Amino acid sequence: MLWTRRLWDIGSILALEELWESASWQSRRVISGTAFDWQRHQLACLIGPDLGMGDKDLRREAVQLLGSDTLTDPSKGHRRLRLLIDRARDGYLDRWADRVADGAQVKPERLARSLAAHLLDLGYTAPFLATQWLSGLRSKNSQTEAIIASAAGLARIPPRNFHVLLPLSSVPDRSTAENSSEWLNNSEVVSWLKREGHSSSGVRSNGGFLYQVSARDPYGAADKVRRLFERIVARSLFSSRDRGRVAAFPMLWVSGHPEPLPLRGPARHADVQSLAHQGRLYDVSRPRTPIDDALELAAPVNLAGASAATLAGAWAAIESLLCHPGDPVPAGERSGKAVAADRLASIVACSWPRVEMVTLIRRHGGEGEEDELTRRRDSRASVREQAHSLLAEITANGVANLRFHGRTRYSDQVAAQRLAACVAEPKRVVGELASVVRIALRRLYRARNIVLHGGSTTGVALDATLRTAAPLLGAGLDRIAHAYFGEPVGPLDLAERAEQSIAMVGGETGLTLVDLLRAPGTAA
């Protein structure tokens, strides 16, 4: 899925959990008071239109607590926030269902994002929701109320136990492994596979571990065992005799799931496509640049697992490019480094309209279909010209003439409507996009501080932070690399251009959504 259409934020309940946790880190001076207040104010804005927070007692309590500056740990406010979270979680999606059934007006996209974010925050995985839950709803042509009811039903199902088989291909210090209660020898591995209805053909293991884990779905169970294996690998690296020799079979088997799942988890889609487009992917023999350093620092974000190195590297990449020693330190802050998140958010927000325009203009019309818009598109040589042709179409006629086909047609239609709103009010919409991205990237900075300064890798929003921020990080690095190797222009100058463009788009300068990151006065 394109980064422009991914889920960029977490749900309200997890965000409240994150705030409650942040209060404890503030008392330990890991998070500054200014940063905590910023987080609290942003969460108040998120809670405002959330129908799952009810419309009476629960909402009133939430508004009162989030408007208070007495949530520090320990305090009465902190204890009340804990109670509020527990009450709000119970029946959250049921309240959504009740409000929609009573006629509450909500935009379809906001509803979809709220349902998806809450289910993901509960521990359901994207593969399960896409392949099993959503496909079932689609096959039944389910309507809005049925979709919400189904989501609420999923939320009520507690986690369950799964057995997950992790076969090993290399087992140094075997006697220690055999003393584990989860250990299976090779014949026991084969027996378990057959008992579960799987073929053992091609499975050449030296034994393995059979773990019991609690998860919402089989994919989540596999993910938990991947992390257990990562911990094994990390420990093995400290063994002087067999350093790094432990290795696993490339597949996992989950009880009750018909197919094996890969040991390597899915990438987080921090994609920097401009390296290939500009012919820079293999161009490494020249002197190193700041972009090279940043890409190497951020590379672990596309690997499975939620590690300290992932967070540290991702934020270090952002900070190295978008901070300057001369940056002012806001009152109450220790370093003022959060400005790097704000600058990257402006770059990402400014890149969004053009990416969507190019995607939509290329997907318009089916094979063999031709109309005035496809003729204009096909006569344009450059990507920028193609984007301008769609901008002109939406400005003149809205989305009435756009036609999409194939498996992405529904998301294309929604994206076109979102883009039309942006064309109508570019300054407002791009500014709102920057605010949403800023929240996700500041969460990344906060999580990094908790890991590096608090020494904890068990934050409540750690997984969600990487899930939401990684595609945005990739999008920002992509634009920075494109500008650096193309114009060339440095990251700080590009950020300044983006911030100014958000303030001027649609105004007297004639700046359009297509050219938000383009250098003034250039034709490319």
Coordinates of C-alpha atoms in Angstrom, one line a residue:
M1 CA 0.0 0.0 0.0
L2 CA 1.2 3.5 -0.8
W3 CA 2.5 5.5 2.2
T4 CA -0.1 8.2 1.3
R5 CA -2.9 5.8 2.2
R6 CA -1.5 4.0 5.3
L7 CA -2.7 4.5 8.8
W8 CA -0.6 7.4 10.3
D9 CA -1.9 7.5 13.8
I10 CA -2.9 5.3 16.7
G11 CA -6.3 5.0 18.3
S12 CA -7.7 7.1 21.2
I13 CA -7.4 4.3 23.8
L14 CA -3.8 3.5 23.1
A15 CA -3.0 7.3 22.9
L16 CA -4.5 7.7 26.4
E17 CA -2.4 4.7 27.6
E18 CA 0.7 6.4 26.1
L19 CA -0.1 9.6 27.9
W20 CA -0.5 7.8 31.2
E21 CA 2.9 6.1 30.7
S22 CA 4.5 9.4 29.6
A23 CA 3.5 10.9 33.0
S24 CA 5.7 8.4 34.7
W25 CA 8.6 9.1 32.4
Q26 CA 8.2 12.8 33.0
S27 CA 8.5 12.3 36.7
R28 CA 11.8 10.5 36.0
R29 CA 13.0 13.4 33.8
V30 CA 13.1 11.3 30.6
I31 CA 10.3 13.4 29.0
S32 CA 10.2 17.2 29.6
G33 CA 7.2 18.9 31.0
T34 CA 6.8 20.9 27.8
A35 CA 6.8 17.8 25.7
F36 CA 4.3 16.1 28.0
D37 CA 2.0 19.2 27.8
W38 CA 2.3 19.2 24.0
Q39 CA 1.3 15.5 23.9
R40 CA -1.6 16.1 26.3
H41 CA -3.0 19.0 24.2
Q42 CA -2.7 17.1 20.9
L43 CA -4.5 14.1 22.5
A44 CA -7.4 16.4 23.6
C45 CA -7.8 17.4 19.9
L46 CA -7.9 13.7 18.9
I47 CA -10.4 12.8 21.6
G48 CA -12.8 15.6 20.6
P49 CA -14.5 14.1 17.5
D50 CA -14.1 10.4 18.7
L51 CA -17.6 8.9 18.9
G52 CA -16.2 6.0 20.9
M53 CA -15.6 8.2 23.9
G54 CA -19.4 8.6 24.3
D55 CA -21.2 11.9 24.6
K56 CA -21.8 12.4 28.3
D57 CA -20.0 11.2 31.4
L58 CA -17.0 9.5 29.8
R59 CA -16.3 12.4 27.4
R60 CA -16.7 15.0 30.2
E61 CA -14.2 13.2 32.4
A62 CA -11.7 12.9 29.5
V63 CA -12.0 16.5 28.6
Q64 CA -11.5 17.5 32.2
L65 CA -8.5 15.4 32.7
L66 CA -6.8 16.3 29.4
G67 CA -7.4 20.0 30.2
S68 CA -5.7 19.6 33.6
D69 CA -2.0 20.1 34.3
T70 CA -2.0 17.8 37.3
L71 CA -1.5 14.4 35.6
T72 CA 2.0 13.9 36.9
D73 CA 2.9 10.6 38.5
P74 CA 2.0 10.2 41.3
S75 CA -1.1 12.3 41.6
K76 CA -4.8 12.1 41.8
G77 CA -5.1 13.0 38.2
H78 CA -2.8 10.3 37.1
R79 CA -4.8 7.7 39.1
R80 CA -8.1 9.0 37.6
L81 CA -6.6 8.8 34.1
R82 CA -5.8 5.1 34.7
L83 CA -9.5 4.5 35.7
L84 CA -10.7 6.5 32.7
I85 CA -8.6 4.4 30.3
D86 CA -10.0 1.1 31.7
R87 CA -13.6 2.3 31.5
A88 CA -13.1 3.8 28.0
R89 CA -11.6 0.6 26.5
D90 CA -14.5 -1.5 27.6
G91 CA -17.2 -1.0 25.0
Y92 CA -15.3 1.5 22.9
L93 CA -16.5 0.2 19.5
D94 CA -19.9 -0.6 20.9
R95 CA -20.3 3.1 21.6
W96 CA -19.3 3.8 18.0
A97 CA -22.0 1.4 16.9
D98 CA -24.6 3.1 19.1
R99 CA -23.8 6.6 18.0
V100 CA -23.8 5.7 14.3
A101 CA -27.1 3.8 14.7
D102 CA -28.6 6.9 16.3
G103 CA -27.8 8.9 13.2
A104 CA -24.5 10.5 14.1
Q105 CA -22.8 11.9 11.0
V106 CA -19.2 10.7 10.4
K107 CA -17.0 10.6 7.4
P108 CA -16.4 7.1 6.1
E109 CA -12.6 7.5 6.1
R110 CA -12.6 8.7 9.8
L111 CA -14.8 5.7 10.7
A112 CA -12.5 3.3 8.8
R113 CA -9.4 4.7 10.5
S114 CA -10.9 4.6 13.9
L115 CA -12.0 1.0 13.6
A116 CA -8.7 -0.1 12.1
A117 CA -6.5 1.8 14.6
H118 CA -8.4 0.4 17.6
L119 CA -8.2 -3.2 16.3
L120 CA -4.5 -2.9 15.5
D121 CA -3.8 -1.3 18.9
L122 CA -5.6 -4.3 20.6
G123 CA -3.1 -6.6 18.9
Y124 CA -4.9 -7.8 15.8
T125 CA -2.5 -7.8 12.8
A126 CA -2.9 -6.2 9.4
P127 CA -2.7 -9.5 7.5
F128 CA -5.5 -11.1 9.6
L129 CA -7.7 -8.0 9.3
A130 CA -7.2 -7.8 5.5
T131 CA -7.3 -11.5 4.5
Q132 CA -9.9 -12.9 7.0
W133 CA -12.0 -10.1 8.5
L134 CA -12.3 -7.6 5.7
S135 CA -12.6 -10.2 3.0
G136 CA -15.5 -11.8 4.8
L137 CA -17.3 -8.5 5.1
R138 CA -16.7 -7.7 1.5
S139 CA -18.0 -11.0 0.3
K140 CA -21.3 -10.3 2.3
N141 CA -21.5 -6.7 0.9
S142 CA -21.8 -5.6 4.5
Q143 CA -23.2 -2.1 5.3
T144 CA -21.8 0.4 7.8
E145 CA -23.7 -0.8 10.9
A146 CA -22.8 -4.4 10.2
I147 CA -19.1 -3.5 9.8
I148 CA -19.0 -1.6 13.1
A149 CA -20.9 -4.4 14.9
S150 CA -18.4 -7.0 13.5
A151 CA -15.4 -4.8 14.6
A152 CA -17.0 -4.5 18.1
G153 CA -17.4 -8.3 18.2
L154 CA -13.7 -8.7 17.4
A155 CA -12.8 -6.3 20.1
R156 CA -14.7 -8.4 22.7
I157 CA -12.8 -11.6 21.9
P158 CA -10.0 -12.0 24.3
P159 CA -6.5 -13.1 23.2
R160 CA -6.1 -16.9 23.0
N161 CA -3.2 -19.3 23.3
F162 CA -1.3 -20.5 20.2
H163 CA 1.4 -23.1 19.9
V164 CA 4.2 -21.9 17.5
L165 CA 6.9 -24.2 16.3
L166 CA 10.3 -22.6 15.7
P167 CA 12.7 -25.2 14.1
L168 CA 16.4 -24.5 14.3
S169 CA 19.0 -25.3 11.6
S170 CA 22.0 -24.6 13.8
V171 CA 22.0 -25.1 17.6
P172 CA 25.3 -24.2 19.3
D173 CA 25.4 -25.3 23.0
R174 CA 22.8 -28.0 22.3
S175 CA 22.8 -29.3 25.8
T176 CA 21.5 -26.0 27.1
A177 CA 18.8 -25.9 24.5
E178 CA 17.7 -29.5 25.4
N179 CA 17.2 -28.4 29.0
S180 CA 14.5 -26.0 28.0
S181 CA 10.9 -27.1 28.6
E182 CA 10.0 -25.9 25.1
W183 CA 12.6 -28.0 23.3
L184 CA 11.7 -30.6 20.7
N185 CA 14.2 -32.9 19.1
N186 CA 14.0 -33.5 15.3
S187 CA 11.7 -36.5 15.5
E188 CA 9.4 -34.6 17.9
V189 CA 9.4 -31.7 15.4
V190 CA 8.3 -34.0 12.6
S191 CA 5.6 -35.6 14.8
W192 CA 4.2 -32.2 15.8
L193 CA 4.0 -31.1 12.2
K194 CA 2.1 -34.3 11.2
R195 CA -0.2 -34.1 14.2
E196 CA -1.1 -30.5 13.2
G197 CA -1.8 -31.6 9.6
H198 CA 1.4 -30.1 8.0
S199 CA 3.8 -31.8 5.7
S200 CA 7.3 -32.3 7.1
S201 CA 8.7 -32.7 3.6
G202 CA 11.8 -30.5 3.2
V203 CA 12.0 -29.6 6.9
R204 CA 15.5 -30.4 7.8
S205 CA 15.9 -29.2 11.4
N206 CA 18.2 -29.9 14.3
G207 CA 15.3 -29.7 16.7
G208 CA 13.4 -26.6 17.7
F209 CA 11.3 -24.8 20.2
L210 CA 7.5 -25.1 20.7
Y211 CA 6.3 -22.0 22.3
Q212 CA 2.9 -21.2 23.8
V213 CA 2.0 -17.5 23.3
S214 CA -1.1 -15.4 23.8
A215 CA -2.2 -13.4 20.7
R216 CA -5.3 -12.1 18.9
D217 CA -4.6 -14.1 15.7
P218 CA -2.1 -16.5 14.2
Y219 CA -0.1 -13.8 12.5
G220 CA 0.3 -12.1 15.9
A221 CA 1.4 -15.3 17.5
A222 CA 4.1 -15.8 14.8
D223 CA 5.3 -12.2 15.4
K224 CA 5.7 -12.9 19.1
V225 CA 7.9 -15.9 18.4
R226 CA 9.9 -13.9 15.9
R227 CA 10.8 -11.6 18.7
L228 CA 11.7 -14.5 21.0
F229 CA 14.1 -15.7 18.3
E230 CA 15.5 -12.2 18.1
R231 CA 16.2 -12.3 21.8
I232 CA 17.9 -15.7 21.4
V233 CA 20.1 -14.3 18.6
A234 CA 21.0 -11.2 20.7
R235 CA 22.1 -13.4 23.6
S236 CA 24.1 -15.7 21.3
L237 CA 26.1 -12.7 20.1
F238 CA 27.6 -12.5 23.5
S239 CA 28.9 -16.0 23.4
S240 CA 32.6 -16.0 22.8
R241 CA 32.7 -19.6 21.6
D242 CA 29.7 -19.8 19.3
R243 CA 29.1 -16.1 18.6
G244 CA 26.2 -15.7 16.2
R245 CA 26.0 -19.3 15.1
V246 CA 22.4 -19.9 16.2
A247 CA 20.1 -20.1 13.1
A248 CA 16.5 -21.0 12.5
F249 CA 14.6 -22.6 9.7
P250 CA 13.1 -19.9 7.5
M251 CA 9.5 -20.8 8.4
L252 CA 7.3 -20.9 11.5
W253 CA 4.2 -23.1 12.1
V254 CA 1.3 -21.9 14.1
S255 CA -1.3 -24.3 15.6
G256 CA -4.6 -24.1 13.7
H257 CA -3.2 -22.1 10.8
P258 CA -3.1 -24.0 7.6
E259 CA 0.1 -22.6 6.1
P260 CA 3.6 -22.0 7.5
L261 CA 4.5 -18.3 8.0
P262 CA 7.9 -16.8 7.2
L263 CA 10.4 -16.3 10.0
R264 CA 11.2 -12.9 8.6
G265 CA 8.4 -10.5 9.4
P266 CA 7.0 -8.0 7.0
A267 CA 8.9 -4.8 6.2
R268 CA 7.6 -1.5 7.6
H269 CA 7.7 0.2 4.2
A270 CA 10.1 3.0 4.9
D271 CA 10.7 3.3 1.1
V272 CA 13.2 5.6 -0.6
Q273 CA 12.4 5.1 -4.3
S274 CA 14.4 8.1 -5.5
L275 CA 17.7 6.2 -5.0
A276 CA 16.7 3.9 -7.9
H277 CA 14.9 6.5 -9.9
Q278 CA 18.0 8.8 -9.9
G279 CA 20.4 6.0 -10.5
R280 CA 22.0 6.3 -7.0
L281 CA 21.2 2.8 -5.6
Y282 CA 24.7 1.4 -6.4
D283 CA 26.6 4.7 -6.5
V284 CA 28.6 4.2 -3.3
S285 CA 32.2 4.7 -4.4
R286 CA 32.0 8.5 -4.2
P287 CA 32.7 10.3 -0.9
R288 CA 30.1 9.8 1.7
T289 CA 27.4 12.4 2.1
P290 CA 25.0 13.2 5.0
I291 CA 22.3 11.3 3.1
D292 CA 24.4 8.1 3.1
D293 CA 24.9 8.4 6.9
A294 CA 21.2 9.0 7.4
L295 CA 20.1 6.1 5.2
E296 CA 22.4 3.7 7.1
L297 CA 21.2 4.9 10.4
A298 CA 17.5 4.4 9.4
A299 CA 18.0 1.1 7.6
P300 CA 17.0 -1.1 10.6
V301 CA 13.5 0.3 10.6
N302 CA 12.7 -2.0 7.7
L303 CA 13.7 -5.1 9.7
A304 CA 11.3 -7.0 11.9
G305 CA 11.3 -6.4 15.6
A306 CA 11.0 -3.4 17.8
S307 CA 14.5 -2.8 19.1
A308 CA 16.3 0.0 20.6
A309 CA 18.6 0.2 17.6
T310 CA 15.6 0.6 15.3
L311 CA 14.3 3.6 17.2
A312 CA 17.7 5.1 17.9
G313 CA 18.7 4.8 14.2
A314 CA 15.5 6.2 12.8
W315 CA 15.5 9.3 15.0
A316 CA 19.3 9.8 14.6
A317 CA 18.7 9.9 10.8
I318 CA 16.1 12.6 11.2
E319 CA 18.1 14.6 13.7
S320 CA 21.3 14.4 11.7
L321 CA 19.6 16.0 8.7
L322 CA 17.1 18.4 10.2
C323 CA 18.7 19.9 13.3
H324 CA 21.2 22.7 13.5
P325 CA 23.4 23.9 16.4
G326 CA 21.9 27.4 16.0
D327 CA 18.3 26.2 16.5
P328 CA 16.7 27.9 19.5
V329 CA 15.7 25.8 22.6
P330 CA 12.1 26.4 23.5
A331 CA 11.3 27.3 27.1
G332 CA 11.0 24.1 29.2
E333 CA 12.8 22.0 26.6
R334 CA 16.3 20.5 27.2
S335 CA 17.5 20.4 23.6
G336 CA 15.0 21.6 21.1
K337 CA 15.5 18.6 18.9
A338 CA 11.8 18.0 18.4
V339 CA 11.9 20.7 15.7
A340 CA 13.4 18.0 13.4
A341 CA 10.1 16.1 13.6
D342 CA 8.2 19.2 12.7
R343 CA 10.5 19.9 9.7
L344 CA 10.2 16.4 8.4
A345 CA 6.4 16.6 8.8
S346 CA 6.3 19.7 6.6
I347 CA 8.4 17.9 3.9
V348 CA 6.1 14.8 4.0
A349 CA 2.9 16.8 3.9
C350 CA 4.1 18.8 0.9
S351 CA 5.0 15.6 -1.0
W352 CA 1.6 14.0 -0.4
P353 CA -0.6 15.9 -3.0
R354 CA 1.8 15.3 -5.9
V355 CA 2.3 11.6 -5.1
E356 CA -1.5 11.1 -5.0
M357 CA -2.0 13.1 -8.2
V358 CA 0.5 11.0 -10.1
T359 CA -1.0 7.8 -8.8
L360 CA -4.5 8.7 -9.6
I361 CA -3.8 10.1 -13.1
R362 CA -2.0 6.9 -14.0
R363 CA -4.8 4.7 -12.7
H364 CA -7.5 6.6 -14.4
G365 CA -9.2 4.7 -17.2
G366 CA -9.1 1.0 -18.0
E367 CA -7.1 -0.7 -20.6
G368 CA -8.2 0.5 -24.1
E369 CA -10.3 3.3 -22.6
E370 CA -9.7 6.8 -23.9
D371 CA -11.2 10.1 -23.0
E372 CA -10.0 13.7 -22.9
L373 CA -8.1 13.2 -19.6
T374 CA -6.3 10.1 -20.7
R375 CA -5.3 11.9 -23.9
R376 CA -3.9 14.9 -22.0
R377 CA -2.1 12.5 -19.6
D378 CA -0.5 10.5 -22.4
S379 CA 0.6 13.6 -24.2
R380 CA 2.5 14.8 -21.1
A381 CA 6.1 13.6 -20.9
S382 CA 7.0 14.5 -17.3
V383 CA 5.6 13.4 -14.0
R384 CA 5.0 17.0 -13.1
E385 CA 3.0 17.7 -16.3
Q386 CA 0.8 14.6 -15.7
A387 CA 0.1 15.8 -12.1
H388 CA -0.8 19.2 -13.4
S389 CA -3.3 17.7 -15.9
L390 CA -5.1 16.0 -13.0
L391 CA -5.0 19.2 -10.9
A392 CA -6.6 21.1 -13.8
E393 CA -9.3 18.4 -14.2
I394 CA -10.2 18.4 -10.5
T395 CA -10.2 22.2 -10.4
A396 CA -12.6 22.4 -13.3
N397 CA -14.8 19.3 -12.8
G398 CA -14.1 17.7 -9.4
V399 CA -13.8 14.0 -9.5
A400 CA -16.9 13.3 -11.6
N401 CA -14.9 12.2 -14.7
L402 CA -12.4 10.0 -12.9
R403 CA -12.8 6.3 -13.5
F404 CA -10.8 3.6 -11.7
H405 CA -10.7 -0.2 -12.1
G406 CA -9.0 -3.1 -10.6
R407 CA -8.4 -4.1 -7.0
T408 CA -7.5 -0.5 -5.9
R409 CA -10.6 1.2 -7.4
Y410 CA -12.3 1.8 -4.0
S411 CA -9.3 3.2 -2.3
D412 CA -8.6 5.3 -5.5
Q413 CA -12.1 6.8 -5.3
V414 CA -11.6 7.7 -1.7
A415 CA -8.2 9.2 -2.4
A416 CA -9.6 11.2 -5.3
Q417 CA -12.3 12.7 -3.0
R418 CA -9.6 13.5 -0.4
L419 CA -7.5 15.2 -3.0
A420 CA -10.5 17.2 -4.3
A421 CA -10.9 18.6 -0.7
C422 CA -7.2 19.5 -0.8
V423 CA -7.6 21.3 -4.1
A424 CA -10.5 23.3 -2.8
E425 CA -8.7 24.3 0.4
P426 CA -5.0 23.6 -0.1
K427 CA -3.6 25.6 2.8
R428 CA -6.0 24.1 5.4
V429 CA -5.7 20.5 4.2
V430 CA -1.9 20.5 3.8
G431 CA -1.6 22.2 7.2
E432 CA -3.7 19.5 8.8
L433 CA -1.7 16.8 7.1
A434 CA 1.5 18.3 8.5
S435 CA -0.1 18.3 12.0
V436 CA -1.0 14.6 11.8
V437 CA 2.5 13.6 10.5
R438 CA 4.1 15.8 13.2
I439 CA 2.2 13.8 15.9
A440 CA 3.5 10.5 14.5
L441 CA 7.1 11.7 14.2
R442 CA 7.2 13.3 17.7
R443 CA 5.9 10.0 19.0
L444 CA 8.9 8.4 17.4
Y445 CA 11.2 11.0 19.2
R446 CA 9.4 10.3 22.5
A447 CA 9.7 6.5 22.1
R448 CA 13.4 6.9 21.3
N449 CA 14.0 9.0 24.4
I450 CA 12.2 6.3 26.5
V451 CA 14.4 3.6 25.1
L452 CA 17.7 5.5 25.3
H453 CA 17.3 7.7 28.4
G454 CA 14.8 5.5 30.2
G455 CA 16.4 2.2 29.3
S456 CA 13.0 0.6 28.6
T457 CA 12.0 -1.4 25.4
T458 CA 8.5 -2.2 26.6
G459 CA 6.6 1.0 25.9
V460 CA 2.8 0.5 25.4
A461 CA 3.0 2.3 22.0
L462 CA 6.4 1.1 20.8
D463 CA 5.1 -1.3 18.1
A464 CA 2.4 1.2 16.9
T465 CA 5.1 4.0 16.8
L466 CA 7.2 2.0 14.3
R467 CA 4.2 0.9 12.3
T468 CA 2.9 4.4 11.8
A469 CA 6.1 6.4 11.6
A470 CA 8.2 4.2 9.4
P471 CA 6.4 4.9 6.1
L472 CA 6.4 8.6 6.9
L473 CA 10.2 8.4 7.6
G474 CA 10.7 6.7 4.3
A475 CA 8.6 9.3 2.4
G476 CA 10.6 12.2 4.0
L477 CA 14.0 10.6 3.4
D478 CA 12.9 10.0 -0.2
R479 CA 12.2 13.7 -0.8
I480 CA 15.4 14.8 1.0
A481 CA 17.5 12.4 -1.1
H482 CA 15.7 13.5 -4.3
A483 CA 16.4 17.1 -3.6
Y484 CA 20.0 16.6 -2.4
F485 CA 21.1 14.5 -5.4
G486 CA 18.9 16.3 -7.9
E487 CA 19.1 20.1 -7.4
P488 CA 21.2 19.9 -5.1
V489 CA 19.6 21.4 -2.0
G490 CA 20.2 20.6 1.6
P491 CA 17.7 19.1 4.0
L492 CA 17.3 22.2 6.1
D493 CA 16.7 24.4 3.0
L494 CA 14.2 21.9 1.8
A495 CA 12.3 21.9 5.1
E496 CA 12.2 25.7 5.0
R497 CA 10.8 25.6 1.5
A498 CA 8.1 23.2 2.7
E499 CA 7.1 25.3 5.6
Q500 CA 6.9 28.4 3.5
S501 CA 4.9 26.5 0.8
I502 CA 2.3 25.4 3.4
A503 CA 1.8 29.1 4.3
M504 CA 1.6 30.3 0.7
V505 CA -0.1 27.5 -1.3
G506 CA -3.2 28.7 -3.2
G507 CA -2.4 32.4 -2.6
E508 CA -1.2 35.3 -4.7
T509 CA 2.1 33.7 -5.7
G510 CA 0.3 31.1 -7.8
L511 CA 2.0 28.2 -5.9
T512 CA 0.1 25.0 -6.7
L513 CA -0.2 21.6 -4.9
V514 CA 2.0 20.0 -7.5
D515 CA 5.0 22.3 -6.9
L516 CA 5.1 22.6 -3.1
L517 CA 8.7 21.2 -2.9
R518 CA 9.9 22.6 -6.2
A519 CA 12.5 25.3 -6.2
P520 CA 10.9 28.7 -7.0
G521 CA 11.6 29.8 -10.5
T522 CA 12.5 26.4 -11.9
A523 CA 10.8 24.5 -14.7
A524 CA 11.4 20.9 -13.6

